[in-house]
JSON list of C-alpha atoms and ligand atoms in Angstrom, two decimals:
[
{"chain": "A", "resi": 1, "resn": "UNK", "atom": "CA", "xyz": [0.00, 0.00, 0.00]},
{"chain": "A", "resi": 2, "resn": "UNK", "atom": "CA", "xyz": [0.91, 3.63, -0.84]},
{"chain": "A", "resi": 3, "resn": "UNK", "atom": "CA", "xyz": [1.00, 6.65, 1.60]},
{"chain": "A", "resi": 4, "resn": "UNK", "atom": "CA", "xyz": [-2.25, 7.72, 0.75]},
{"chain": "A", "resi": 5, "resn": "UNK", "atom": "CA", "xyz": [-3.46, 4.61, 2.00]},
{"chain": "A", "resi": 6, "resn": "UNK", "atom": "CA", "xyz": [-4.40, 2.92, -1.23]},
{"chain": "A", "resi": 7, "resn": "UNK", "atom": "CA", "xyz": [-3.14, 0.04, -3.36]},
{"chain": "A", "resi": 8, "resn": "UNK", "atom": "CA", "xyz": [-1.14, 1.24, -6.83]},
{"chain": "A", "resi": 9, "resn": "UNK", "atom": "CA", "xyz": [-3.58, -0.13, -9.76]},
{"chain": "A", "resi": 10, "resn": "UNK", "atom": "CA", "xyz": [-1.92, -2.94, -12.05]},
{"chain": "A", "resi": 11, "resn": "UNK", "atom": "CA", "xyz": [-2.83, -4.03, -15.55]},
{"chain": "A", "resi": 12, "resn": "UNK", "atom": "CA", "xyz": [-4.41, -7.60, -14.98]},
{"chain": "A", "resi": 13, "resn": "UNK", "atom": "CA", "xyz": [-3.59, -10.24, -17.66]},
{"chain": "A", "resi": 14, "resn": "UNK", "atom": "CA", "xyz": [-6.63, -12.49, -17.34]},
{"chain": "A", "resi": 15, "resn": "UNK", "atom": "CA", "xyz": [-5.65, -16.07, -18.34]},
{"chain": "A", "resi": 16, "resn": "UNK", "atom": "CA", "xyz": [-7.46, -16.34, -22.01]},
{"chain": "A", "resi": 17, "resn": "UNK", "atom": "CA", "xyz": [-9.05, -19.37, -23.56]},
{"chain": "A", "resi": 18, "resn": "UNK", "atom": "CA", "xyz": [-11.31, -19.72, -26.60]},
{"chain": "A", "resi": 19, "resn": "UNK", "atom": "CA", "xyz": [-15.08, -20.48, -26.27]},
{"chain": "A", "resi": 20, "resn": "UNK", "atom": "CA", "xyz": [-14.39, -24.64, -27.35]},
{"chain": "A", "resi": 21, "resn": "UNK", "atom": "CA", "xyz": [-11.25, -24.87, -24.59]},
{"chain": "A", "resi": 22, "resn": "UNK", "atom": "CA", "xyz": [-13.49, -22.75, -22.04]},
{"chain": "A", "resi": 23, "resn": "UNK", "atom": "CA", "xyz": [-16.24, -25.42, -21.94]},
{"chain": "A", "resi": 24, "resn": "UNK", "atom": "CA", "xyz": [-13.90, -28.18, -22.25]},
{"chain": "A", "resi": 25, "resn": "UNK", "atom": "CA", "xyz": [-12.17, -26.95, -19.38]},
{"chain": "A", "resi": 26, "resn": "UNK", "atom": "CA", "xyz": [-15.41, -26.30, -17.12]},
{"chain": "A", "resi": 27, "resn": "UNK", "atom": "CA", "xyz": [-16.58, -29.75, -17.86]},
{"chain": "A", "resi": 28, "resn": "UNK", "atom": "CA", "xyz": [-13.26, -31.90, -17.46]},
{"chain": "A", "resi": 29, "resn": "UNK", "atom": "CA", "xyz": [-13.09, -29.77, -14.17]},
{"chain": "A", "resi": 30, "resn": "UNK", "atom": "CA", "xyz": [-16.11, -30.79, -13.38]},
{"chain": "A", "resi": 31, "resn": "UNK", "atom": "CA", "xyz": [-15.53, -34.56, -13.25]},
{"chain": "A", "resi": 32, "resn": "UNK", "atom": "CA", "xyz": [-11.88, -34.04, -11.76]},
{"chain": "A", "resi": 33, "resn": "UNK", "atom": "CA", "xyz": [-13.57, -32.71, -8.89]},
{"chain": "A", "resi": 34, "resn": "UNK", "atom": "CA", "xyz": [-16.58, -35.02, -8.92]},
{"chain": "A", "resi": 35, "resn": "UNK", "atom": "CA", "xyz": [-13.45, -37.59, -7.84]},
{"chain": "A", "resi": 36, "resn": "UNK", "atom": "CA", "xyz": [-12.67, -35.73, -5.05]},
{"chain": "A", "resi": 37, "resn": "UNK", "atom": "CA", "xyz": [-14.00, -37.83, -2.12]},
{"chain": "A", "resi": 38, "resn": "UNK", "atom": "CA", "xyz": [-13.49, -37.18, 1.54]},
{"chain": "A", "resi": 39, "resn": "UNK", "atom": "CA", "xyz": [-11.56, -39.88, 3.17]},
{"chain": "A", "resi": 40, "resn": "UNK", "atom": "CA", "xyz": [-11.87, -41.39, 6.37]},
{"chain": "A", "resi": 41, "resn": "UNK", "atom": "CA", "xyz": [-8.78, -43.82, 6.62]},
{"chain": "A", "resi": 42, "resn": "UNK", "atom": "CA", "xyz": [-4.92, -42.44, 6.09]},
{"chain": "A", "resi": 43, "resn": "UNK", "atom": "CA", "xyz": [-2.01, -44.00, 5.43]},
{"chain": "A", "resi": 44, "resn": "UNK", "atom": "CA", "xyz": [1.13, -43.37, 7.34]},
{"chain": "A", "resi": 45, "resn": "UNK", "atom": "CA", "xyz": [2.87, -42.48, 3.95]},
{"chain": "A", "resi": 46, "resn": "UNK", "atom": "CA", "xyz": [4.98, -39.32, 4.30]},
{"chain": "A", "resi": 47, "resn": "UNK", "atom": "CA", "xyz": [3.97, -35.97, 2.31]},
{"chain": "A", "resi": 48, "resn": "UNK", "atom": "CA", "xyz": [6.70, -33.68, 2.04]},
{"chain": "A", "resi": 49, "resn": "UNK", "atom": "CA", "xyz": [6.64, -30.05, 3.57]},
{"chain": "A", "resi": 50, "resn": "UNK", "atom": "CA", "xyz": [6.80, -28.58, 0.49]},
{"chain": "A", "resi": 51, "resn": "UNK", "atom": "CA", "xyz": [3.78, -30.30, -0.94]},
{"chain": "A", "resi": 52, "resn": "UNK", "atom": "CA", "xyz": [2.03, -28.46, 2.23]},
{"chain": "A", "resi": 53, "resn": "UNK", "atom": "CA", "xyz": [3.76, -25.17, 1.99]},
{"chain": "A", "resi": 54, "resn": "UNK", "atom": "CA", "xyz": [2.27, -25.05, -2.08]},
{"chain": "A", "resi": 55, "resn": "UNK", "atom": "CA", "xyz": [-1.59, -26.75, -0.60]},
{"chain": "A", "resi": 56, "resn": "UNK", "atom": "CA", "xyz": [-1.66, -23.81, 1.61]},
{"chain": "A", "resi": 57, "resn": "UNK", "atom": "CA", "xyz": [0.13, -21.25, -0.35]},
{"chain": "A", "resi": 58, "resn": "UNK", "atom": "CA", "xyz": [-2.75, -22.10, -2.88]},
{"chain": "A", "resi": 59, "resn": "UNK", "atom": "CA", "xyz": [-5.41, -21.81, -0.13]},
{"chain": "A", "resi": 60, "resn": "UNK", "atom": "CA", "xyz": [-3.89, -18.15, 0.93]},
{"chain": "A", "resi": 61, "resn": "UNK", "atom": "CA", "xyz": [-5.16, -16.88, -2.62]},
{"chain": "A", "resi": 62, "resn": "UNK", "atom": "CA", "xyz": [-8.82, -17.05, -1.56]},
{"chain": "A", "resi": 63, "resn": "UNK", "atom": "CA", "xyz": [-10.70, -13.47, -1.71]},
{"chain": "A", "resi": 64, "resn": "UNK", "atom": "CA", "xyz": [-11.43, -12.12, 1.30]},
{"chain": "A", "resi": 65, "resn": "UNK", "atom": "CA", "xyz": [-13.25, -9.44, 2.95]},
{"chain": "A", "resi": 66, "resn": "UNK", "atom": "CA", "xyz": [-11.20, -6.04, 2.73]},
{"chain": "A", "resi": 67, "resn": "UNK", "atom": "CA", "xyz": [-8.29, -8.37, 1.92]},
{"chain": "A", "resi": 68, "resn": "UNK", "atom": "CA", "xyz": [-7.66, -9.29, 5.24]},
{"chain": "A", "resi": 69, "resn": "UNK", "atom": "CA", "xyz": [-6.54, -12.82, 4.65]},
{"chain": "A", "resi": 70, "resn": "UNK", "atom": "CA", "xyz": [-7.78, -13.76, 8.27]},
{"chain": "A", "resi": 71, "resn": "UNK", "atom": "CA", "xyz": [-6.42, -17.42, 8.37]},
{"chain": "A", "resi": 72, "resn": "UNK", "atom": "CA", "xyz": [-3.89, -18.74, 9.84]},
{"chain": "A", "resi": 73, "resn": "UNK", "atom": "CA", "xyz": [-2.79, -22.52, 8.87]},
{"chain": "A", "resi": 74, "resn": "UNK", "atom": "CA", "xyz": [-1.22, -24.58, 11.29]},
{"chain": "A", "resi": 75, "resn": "UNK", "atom": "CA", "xyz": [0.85, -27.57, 9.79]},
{"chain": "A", "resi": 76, "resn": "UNK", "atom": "CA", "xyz": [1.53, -30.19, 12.09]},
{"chain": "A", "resi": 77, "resn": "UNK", "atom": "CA", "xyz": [3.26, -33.07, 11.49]},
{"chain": "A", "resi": 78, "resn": "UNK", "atom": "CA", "xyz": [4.96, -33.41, 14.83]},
{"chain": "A", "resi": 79, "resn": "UNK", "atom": "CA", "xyz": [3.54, -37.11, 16.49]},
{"chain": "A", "resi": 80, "resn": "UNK", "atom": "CA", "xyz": [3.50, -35.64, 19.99]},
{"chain": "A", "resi": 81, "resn": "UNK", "atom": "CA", "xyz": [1.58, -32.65, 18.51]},
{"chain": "A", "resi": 82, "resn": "UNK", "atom": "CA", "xyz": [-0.62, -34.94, 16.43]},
{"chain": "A", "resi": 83, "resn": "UNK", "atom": "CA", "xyz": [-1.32, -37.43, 19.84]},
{"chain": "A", "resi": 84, "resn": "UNK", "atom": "CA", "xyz": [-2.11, -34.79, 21.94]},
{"chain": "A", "resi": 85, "resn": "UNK", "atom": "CA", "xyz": [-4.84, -33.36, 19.53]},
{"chain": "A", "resi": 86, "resn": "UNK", "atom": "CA", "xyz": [-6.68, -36.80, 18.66]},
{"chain": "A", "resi": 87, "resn": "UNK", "atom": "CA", "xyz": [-6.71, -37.23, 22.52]},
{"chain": "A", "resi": 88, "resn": "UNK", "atom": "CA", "xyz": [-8.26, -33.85, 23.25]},
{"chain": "A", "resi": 89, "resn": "UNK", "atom": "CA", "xyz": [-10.70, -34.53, 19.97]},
{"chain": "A", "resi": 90, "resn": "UNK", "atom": "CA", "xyz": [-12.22, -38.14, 20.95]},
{"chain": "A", "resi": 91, "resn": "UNK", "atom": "CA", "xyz": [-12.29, -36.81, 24.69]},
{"chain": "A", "resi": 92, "resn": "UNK", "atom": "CA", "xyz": [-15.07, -34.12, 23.05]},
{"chain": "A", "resi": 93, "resn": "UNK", "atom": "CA", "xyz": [-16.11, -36.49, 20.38]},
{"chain": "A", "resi": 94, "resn": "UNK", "atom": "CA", "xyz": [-16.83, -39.50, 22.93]},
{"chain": "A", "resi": 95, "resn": "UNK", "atom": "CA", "xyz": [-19.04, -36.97, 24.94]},
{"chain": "A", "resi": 96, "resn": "UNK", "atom": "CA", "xyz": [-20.52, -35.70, 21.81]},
{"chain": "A", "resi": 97, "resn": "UNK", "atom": "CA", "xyz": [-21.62, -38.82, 20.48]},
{"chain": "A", "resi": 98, "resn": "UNK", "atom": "CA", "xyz": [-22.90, -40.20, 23.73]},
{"chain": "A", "resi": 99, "resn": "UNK", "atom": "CA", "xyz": [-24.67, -37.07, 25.26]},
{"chain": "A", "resi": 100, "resn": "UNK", "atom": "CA", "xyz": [-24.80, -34.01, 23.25]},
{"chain": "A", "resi": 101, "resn": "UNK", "atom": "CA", "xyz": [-25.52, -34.44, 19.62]},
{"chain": "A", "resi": 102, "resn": "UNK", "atom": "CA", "xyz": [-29.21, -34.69, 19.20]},
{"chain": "A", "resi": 103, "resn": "UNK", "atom": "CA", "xyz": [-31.40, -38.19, 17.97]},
{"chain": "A", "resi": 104, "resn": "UNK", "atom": "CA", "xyz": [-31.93, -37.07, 14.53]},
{"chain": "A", "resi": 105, "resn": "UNK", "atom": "CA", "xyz": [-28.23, -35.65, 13.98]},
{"chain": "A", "resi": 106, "resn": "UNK", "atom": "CA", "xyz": [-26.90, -39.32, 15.00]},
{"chain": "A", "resi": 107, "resn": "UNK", "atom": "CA", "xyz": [-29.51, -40.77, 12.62]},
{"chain": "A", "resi": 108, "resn": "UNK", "atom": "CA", "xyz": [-28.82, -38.66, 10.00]},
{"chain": "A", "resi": 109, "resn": "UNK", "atom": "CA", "xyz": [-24.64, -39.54, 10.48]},
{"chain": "A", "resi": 110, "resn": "UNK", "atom": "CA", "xyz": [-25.33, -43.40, 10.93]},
{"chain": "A", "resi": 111, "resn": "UNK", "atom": "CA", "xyz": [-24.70, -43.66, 7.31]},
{"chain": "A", "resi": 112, "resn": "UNK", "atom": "CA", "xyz": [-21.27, -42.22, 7.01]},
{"chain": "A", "resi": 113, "resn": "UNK", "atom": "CA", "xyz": [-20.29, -44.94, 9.97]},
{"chain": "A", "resi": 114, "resn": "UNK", "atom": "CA", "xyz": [-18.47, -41.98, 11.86]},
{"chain": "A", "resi": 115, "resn": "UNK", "atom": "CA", "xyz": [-17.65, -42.41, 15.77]},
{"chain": "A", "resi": 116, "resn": "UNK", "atom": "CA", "xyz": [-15.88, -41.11, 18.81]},
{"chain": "A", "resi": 117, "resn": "UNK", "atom": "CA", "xyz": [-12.92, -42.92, 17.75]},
{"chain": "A", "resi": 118, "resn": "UNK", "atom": "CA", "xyz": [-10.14, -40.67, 15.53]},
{"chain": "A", "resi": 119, "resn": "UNK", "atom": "CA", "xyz": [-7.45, -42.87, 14.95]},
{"chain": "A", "resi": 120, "resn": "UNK", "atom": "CA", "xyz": [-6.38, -40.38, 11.72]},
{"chain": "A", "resi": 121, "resn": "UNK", "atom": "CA", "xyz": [-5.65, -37.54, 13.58]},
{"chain": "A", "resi": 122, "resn": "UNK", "atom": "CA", "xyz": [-2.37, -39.81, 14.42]},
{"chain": "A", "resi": 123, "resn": "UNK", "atom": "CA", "xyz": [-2.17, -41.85, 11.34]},
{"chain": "A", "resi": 124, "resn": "UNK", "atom": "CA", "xyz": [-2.14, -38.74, 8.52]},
{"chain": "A", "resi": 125, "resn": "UNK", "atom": "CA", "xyz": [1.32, -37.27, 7.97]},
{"chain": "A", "resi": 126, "resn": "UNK", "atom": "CA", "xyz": [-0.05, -33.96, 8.13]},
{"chain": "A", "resi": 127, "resn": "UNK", "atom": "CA", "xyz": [-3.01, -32.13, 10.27]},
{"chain": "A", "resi": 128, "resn": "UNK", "atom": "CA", "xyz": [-3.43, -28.61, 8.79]},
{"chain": "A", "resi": 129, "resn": "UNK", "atom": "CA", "xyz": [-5.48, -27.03, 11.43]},
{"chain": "A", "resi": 130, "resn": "UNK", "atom": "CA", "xyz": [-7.00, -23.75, 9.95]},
{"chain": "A", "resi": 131, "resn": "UNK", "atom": "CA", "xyz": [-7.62, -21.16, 12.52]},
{"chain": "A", "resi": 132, "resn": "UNK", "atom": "CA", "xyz": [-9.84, -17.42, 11.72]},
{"chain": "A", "resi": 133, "resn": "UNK", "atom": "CA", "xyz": [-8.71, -14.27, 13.05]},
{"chain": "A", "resi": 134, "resn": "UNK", "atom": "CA", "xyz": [-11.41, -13.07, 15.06]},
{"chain": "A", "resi": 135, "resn": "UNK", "atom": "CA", "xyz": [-9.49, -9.73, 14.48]},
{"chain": "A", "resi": 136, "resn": "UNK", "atom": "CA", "xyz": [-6.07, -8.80, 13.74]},
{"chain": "A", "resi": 137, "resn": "UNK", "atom": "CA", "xyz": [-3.49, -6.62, 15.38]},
{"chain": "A", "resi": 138, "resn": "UNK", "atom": "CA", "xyz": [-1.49, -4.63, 13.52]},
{"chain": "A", "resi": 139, "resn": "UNK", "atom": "CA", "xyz": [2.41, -3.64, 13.81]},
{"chain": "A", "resi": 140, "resn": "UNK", "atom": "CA", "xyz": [1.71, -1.26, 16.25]},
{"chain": "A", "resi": 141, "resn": "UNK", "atom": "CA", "xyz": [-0.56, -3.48, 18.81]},
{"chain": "A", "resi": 142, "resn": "UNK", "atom": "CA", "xyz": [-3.41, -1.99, 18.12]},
{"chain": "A", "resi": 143, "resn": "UNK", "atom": "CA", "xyz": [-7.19, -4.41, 17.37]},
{"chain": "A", "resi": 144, "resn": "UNK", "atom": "CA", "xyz": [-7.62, -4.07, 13.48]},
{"chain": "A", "resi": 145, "resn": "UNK", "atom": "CA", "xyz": [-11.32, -4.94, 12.13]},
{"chain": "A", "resi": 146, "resn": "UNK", "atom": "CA", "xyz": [-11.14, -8.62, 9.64]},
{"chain": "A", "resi": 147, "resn": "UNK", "atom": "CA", "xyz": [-14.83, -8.63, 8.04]},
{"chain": "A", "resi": 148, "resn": "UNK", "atom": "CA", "xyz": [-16.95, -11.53, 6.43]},
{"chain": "A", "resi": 149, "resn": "UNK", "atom": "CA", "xyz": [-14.83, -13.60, 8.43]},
{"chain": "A", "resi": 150, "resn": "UNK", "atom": "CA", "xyz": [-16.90, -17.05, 8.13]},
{"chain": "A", "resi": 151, "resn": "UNK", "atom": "CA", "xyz": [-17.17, -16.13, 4.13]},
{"chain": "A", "resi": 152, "resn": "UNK", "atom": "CA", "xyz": [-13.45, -15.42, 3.60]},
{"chain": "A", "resi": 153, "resn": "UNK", "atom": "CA", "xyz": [-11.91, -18.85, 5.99]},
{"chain": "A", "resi": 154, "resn": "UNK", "atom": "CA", "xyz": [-14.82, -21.03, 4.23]},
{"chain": "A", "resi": 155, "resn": "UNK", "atom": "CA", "xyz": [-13.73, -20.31, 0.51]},
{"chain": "A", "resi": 156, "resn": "UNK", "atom": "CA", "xyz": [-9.64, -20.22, 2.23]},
{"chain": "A", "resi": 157, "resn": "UNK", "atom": "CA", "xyz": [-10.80, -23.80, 2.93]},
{"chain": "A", "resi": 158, "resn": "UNK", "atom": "CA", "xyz": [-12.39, -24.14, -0.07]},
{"chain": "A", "resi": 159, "resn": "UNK", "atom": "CA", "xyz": [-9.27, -23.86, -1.95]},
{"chain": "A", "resi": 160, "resn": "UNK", "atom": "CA", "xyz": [-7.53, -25.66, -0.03]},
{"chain": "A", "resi": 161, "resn": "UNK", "atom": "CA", "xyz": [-9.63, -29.08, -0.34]},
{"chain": "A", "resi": 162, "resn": "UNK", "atom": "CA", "xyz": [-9.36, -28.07, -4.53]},
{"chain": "A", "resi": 163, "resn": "UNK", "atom": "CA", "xyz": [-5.13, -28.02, -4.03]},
{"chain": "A", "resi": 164, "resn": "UNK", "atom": "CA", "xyz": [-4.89, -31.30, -1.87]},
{"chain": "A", "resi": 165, "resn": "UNK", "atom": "CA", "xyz": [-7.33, -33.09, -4.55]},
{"chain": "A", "resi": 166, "resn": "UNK", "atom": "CA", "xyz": [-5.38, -31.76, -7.29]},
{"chain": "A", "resi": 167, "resn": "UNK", "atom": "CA", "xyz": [-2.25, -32.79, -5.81]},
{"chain": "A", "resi": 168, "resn": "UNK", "atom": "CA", "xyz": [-3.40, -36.19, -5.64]},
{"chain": "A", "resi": 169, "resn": "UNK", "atom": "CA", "xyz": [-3.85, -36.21, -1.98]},
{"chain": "A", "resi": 170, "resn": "UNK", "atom": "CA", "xyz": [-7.00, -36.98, 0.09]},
{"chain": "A", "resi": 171, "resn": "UNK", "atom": "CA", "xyz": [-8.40, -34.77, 2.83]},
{"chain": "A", "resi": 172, "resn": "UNK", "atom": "CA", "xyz": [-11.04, -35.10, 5.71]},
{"chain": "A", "resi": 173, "resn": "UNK", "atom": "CA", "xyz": [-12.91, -31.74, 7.15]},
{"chain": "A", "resi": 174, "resn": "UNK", "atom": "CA", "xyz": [-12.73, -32.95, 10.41]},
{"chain": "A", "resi": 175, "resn": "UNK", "atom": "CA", "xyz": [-14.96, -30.18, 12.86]},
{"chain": "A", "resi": 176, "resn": "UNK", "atom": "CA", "xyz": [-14.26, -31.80, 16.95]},
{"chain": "A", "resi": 177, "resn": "UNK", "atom": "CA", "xyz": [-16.82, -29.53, 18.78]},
{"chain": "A", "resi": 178, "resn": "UNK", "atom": "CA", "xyz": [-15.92, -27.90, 20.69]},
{"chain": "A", "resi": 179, "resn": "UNK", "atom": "CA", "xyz": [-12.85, -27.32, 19.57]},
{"chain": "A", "resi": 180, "resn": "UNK", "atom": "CA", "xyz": [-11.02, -24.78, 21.65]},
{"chain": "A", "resi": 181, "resn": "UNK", "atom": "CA", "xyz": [-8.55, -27.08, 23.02]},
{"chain": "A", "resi": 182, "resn": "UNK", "atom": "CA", "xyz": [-6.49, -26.62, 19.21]},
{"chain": "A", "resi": 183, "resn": "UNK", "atom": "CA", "xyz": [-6.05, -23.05, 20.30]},
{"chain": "A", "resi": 184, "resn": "UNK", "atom": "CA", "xyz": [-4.18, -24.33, 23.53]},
{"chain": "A", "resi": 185, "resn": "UNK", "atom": "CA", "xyz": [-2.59, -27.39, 21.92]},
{"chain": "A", "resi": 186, "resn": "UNK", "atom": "CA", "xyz": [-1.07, -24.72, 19.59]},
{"chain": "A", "resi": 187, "resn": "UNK", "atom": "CA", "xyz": [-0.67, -22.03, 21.58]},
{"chain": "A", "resi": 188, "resn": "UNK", "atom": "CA", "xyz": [-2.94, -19.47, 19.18]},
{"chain": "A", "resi": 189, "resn": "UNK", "atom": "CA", "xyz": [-2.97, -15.71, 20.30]},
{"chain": "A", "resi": 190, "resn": "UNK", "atom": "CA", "xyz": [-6.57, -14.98, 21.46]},
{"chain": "A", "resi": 191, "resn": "UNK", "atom": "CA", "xyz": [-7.56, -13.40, 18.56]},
{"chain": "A", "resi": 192, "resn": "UNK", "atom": "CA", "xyz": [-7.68, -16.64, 16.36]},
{"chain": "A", "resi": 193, "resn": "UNK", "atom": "CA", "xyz": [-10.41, -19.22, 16.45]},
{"chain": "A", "resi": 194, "resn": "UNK", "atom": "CA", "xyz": [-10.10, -22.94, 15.11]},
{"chain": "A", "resi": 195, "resn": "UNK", "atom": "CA", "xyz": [-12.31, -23.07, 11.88]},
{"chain": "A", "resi": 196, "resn": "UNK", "atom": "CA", "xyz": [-11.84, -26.75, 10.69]},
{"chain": "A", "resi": 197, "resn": "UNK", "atom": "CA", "xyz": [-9.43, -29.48, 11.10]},
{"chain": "A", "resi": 198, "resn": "UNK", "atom": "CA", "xyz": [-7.95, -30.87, 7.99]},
{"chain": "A", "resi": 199, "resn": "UNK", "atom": "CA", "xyz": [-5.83, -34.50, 8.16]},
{"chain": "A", "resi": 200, "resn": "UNK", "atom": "CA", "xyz": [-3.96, -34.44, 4.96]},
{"chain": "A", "resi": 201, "resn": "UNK", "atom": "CA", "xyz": [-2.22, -37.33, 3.47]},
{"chain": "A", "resi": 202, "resn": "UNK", "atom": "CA", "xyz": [-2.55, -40.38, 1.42]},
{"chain": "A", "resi": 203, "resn": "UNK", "atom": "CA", "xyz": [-5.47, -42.74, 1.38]},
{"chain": "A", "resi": 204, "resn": "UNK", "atom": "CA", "xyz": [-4.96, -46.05, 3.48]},
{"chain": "A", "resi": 205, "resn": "UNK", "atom": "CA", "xyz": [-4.58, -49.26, 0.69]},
{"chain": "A", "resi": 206, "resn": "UNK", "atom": "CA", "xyz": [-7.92, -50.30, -0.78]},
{"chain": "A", "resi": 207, "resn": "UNK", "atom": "CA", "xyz": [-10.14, -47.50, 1.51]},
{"chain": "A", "resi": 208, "resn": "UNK", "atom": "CA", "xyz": [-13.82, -47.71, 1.02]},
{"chain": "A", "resi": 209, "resn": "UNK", "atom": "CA", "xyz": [-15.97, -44.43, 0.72]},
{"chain": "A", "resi": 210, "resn": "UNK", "atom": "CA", "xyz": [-20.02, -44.12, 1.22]},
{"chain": "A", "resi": 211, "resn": "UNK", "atom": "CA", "xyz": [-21.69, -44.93, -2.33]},
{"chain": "A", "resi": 212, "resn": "UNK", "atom": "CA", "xyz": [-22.93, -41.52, -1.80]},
{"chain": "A", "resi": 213, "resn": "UNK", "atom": "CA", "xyz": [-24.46, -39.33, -4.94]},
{"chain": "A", "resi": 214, "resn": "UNK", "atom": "CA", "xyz": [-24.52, -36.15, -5.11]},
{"chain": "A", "resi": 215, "resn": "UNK", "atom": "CA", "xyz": [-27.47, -34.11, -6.15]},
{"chain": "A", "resi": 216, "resn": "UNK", "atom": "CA", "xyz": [-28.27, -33.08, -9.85]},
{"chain": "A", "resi": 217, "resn": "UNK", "atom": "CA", "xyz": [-28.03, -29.47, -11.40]},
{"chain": "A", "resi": 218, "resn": "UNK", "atom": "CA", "xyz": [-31.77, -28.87, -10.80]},
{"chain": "A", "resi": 219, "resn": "UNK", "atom": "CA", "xyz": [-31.30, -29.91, -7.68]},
{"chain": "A", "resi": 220, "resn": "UNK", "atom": "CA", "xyz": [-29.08, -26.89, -6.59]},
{"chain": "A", "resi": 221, "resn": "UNK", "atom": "CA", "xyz": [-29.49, -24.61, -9.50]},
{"chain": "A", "resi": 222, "resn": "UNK", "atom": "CA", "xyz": [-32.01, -22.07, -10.64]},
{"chain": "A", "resi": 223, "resn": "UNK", "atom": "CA", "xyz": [-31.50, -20.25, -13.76]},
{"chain": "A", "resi": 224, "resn": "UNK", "atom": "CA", "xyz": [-33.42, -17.15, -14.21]},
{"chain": "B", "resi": 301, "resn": "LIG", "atom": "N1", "xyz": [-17.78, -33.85, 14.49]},
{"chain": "B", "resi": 301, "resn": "LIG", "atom": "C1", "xyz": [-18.14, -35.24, 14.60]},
{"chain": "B", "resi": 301, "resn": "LIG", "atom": "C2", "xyz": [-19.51, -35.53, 14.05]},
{"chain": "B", "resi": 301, "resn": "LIG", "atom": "C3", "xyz": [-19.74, -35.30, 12.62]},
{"chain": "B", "resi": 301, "resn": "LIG", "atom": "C4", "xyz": [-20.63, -34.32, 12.23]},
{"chain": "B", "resi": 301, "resn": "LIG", "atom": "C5", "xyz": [-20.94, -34.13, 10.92]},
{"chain": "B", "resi": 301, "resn": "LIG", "atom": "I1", "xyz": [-22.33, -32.77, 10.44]},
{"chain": "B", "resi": 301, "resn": "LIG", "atom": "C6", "xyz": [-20.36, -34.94, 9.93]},
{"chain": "B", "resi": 301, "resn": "LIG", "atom": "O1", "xyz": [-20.66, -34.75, 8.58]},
{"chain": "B", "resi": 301, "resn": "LIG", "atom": "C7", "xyz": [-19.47, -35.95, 10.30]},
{"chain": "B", "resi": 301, "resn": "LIG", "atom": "C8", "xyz": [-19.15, -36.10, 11.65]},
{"chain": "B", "resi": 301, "resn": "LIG", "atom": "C9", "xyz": [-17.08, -36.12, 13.94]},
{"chain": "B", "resi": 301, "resn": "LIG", "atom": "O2", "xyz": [-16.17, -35.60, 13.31]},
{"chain": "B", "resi": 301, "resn": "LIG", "atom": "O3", "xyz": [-17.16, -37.36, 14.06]}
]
């Protein structure tokens, strides 16, 4: 940013395509993604950093309100790091399932065959545990405004899931409620709130998924 408190204006080179590649592109996007499954079993298999440094790099180009970028990702890969969080997570997760989530939200999960039990958060090489920034402080201490907070982390997120299916990785969007014990386990600054959990790895050998559909254009689109 300037003096004046503005950004200098650029020239934007907008990546160009003719009309034939343009829908060829949409649609082979389209069933690239329609691969992406969530994942519920890792294996061990190392990722490198770098792999992660690129996924989240990627993620970190998300819009976001006033261009705030309020995320912060936390990589861990550390297996004292990783134990401590799946211990704090089932400790929730086992109360969770067994007193607070309601009748018709456990009926409504009985399909996906989820339970207390989160033997992945020690298994994946990598738990990328995305934090929002509540607010920010700038370089002079003082409490700086972040806005559409939920909007900016959730497409942040967004684009993250796109990078690790692109790389060829699996993911699982892994939400342990509550799930202020990540901020302690990681030793956050007050002003950042976990947002999701996010193992990241490779999928265990022969791992079954939910013969799940998803719903069809009419479905979820109206065209006026
Ligand atoms: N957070 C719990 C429960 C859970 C909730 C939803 I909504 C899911 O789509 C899947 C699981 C867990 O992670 O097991």
């Amino acid at each position: 940013m300037d003096s004046n408190g503005t950004f200098p204006f650029i020239s934007y080179t907008p990546v160009k395509y003719s009309e034939e590649e343009t829908l060829n592109r949409s649609q082979d996007f389209f069933h690239y993604m329609n691969r992406r499954r969530t994942v519920r079993a890792f294996s061990d298999k190392p990722v490198p950093k770098q792999v992660i440094e690129n996924l989240i790099m990627t993620a970190s180009t998300a819009p976001s309100g006033a261009h705030k970028q309020p995320w912060t990702f936390c990589a861990v890969a550390d297996p004292a790091i990783k134990k401590q969080i799946r211990e704090a997570a089932e400790k929730e997760e086992h109360e969770s399932y067994h007193r607070r989530m309601s009748e018709e939200w456990l009926r409504d999960l009985a399909p996906l065959g989820t339970d207390w039990h989160k033997p992945f958060l020690e298994i994946a090489p990598w738990l990328i545990v995305v934090f929002k920034k509540a607010y920010e402080i700038d370089v002079e201490g003082n409490r700086r405004k972040c806005y559409y907070v939920n909007e900016s982390v959730g497409l942040a997120c967004g684009f993250l899931l796109t990078a690790i299916h692109n790389a060829g990785l699996v993911s699982l969007t892994h939400t342990p409620s509550p799930m202020n014990f990540l901020q302690k386990i990681l030793n956050r600054p007050e002003n950042e709130r976990p947002f999701l959990l996010i193992p990241v790895g490779y999928p265990a050998d022969e791992v079954k998924v939910p013969d799940l559909k998803r719903k069809k254009l009419e479905e979820v689109a109206v065209f006026y």
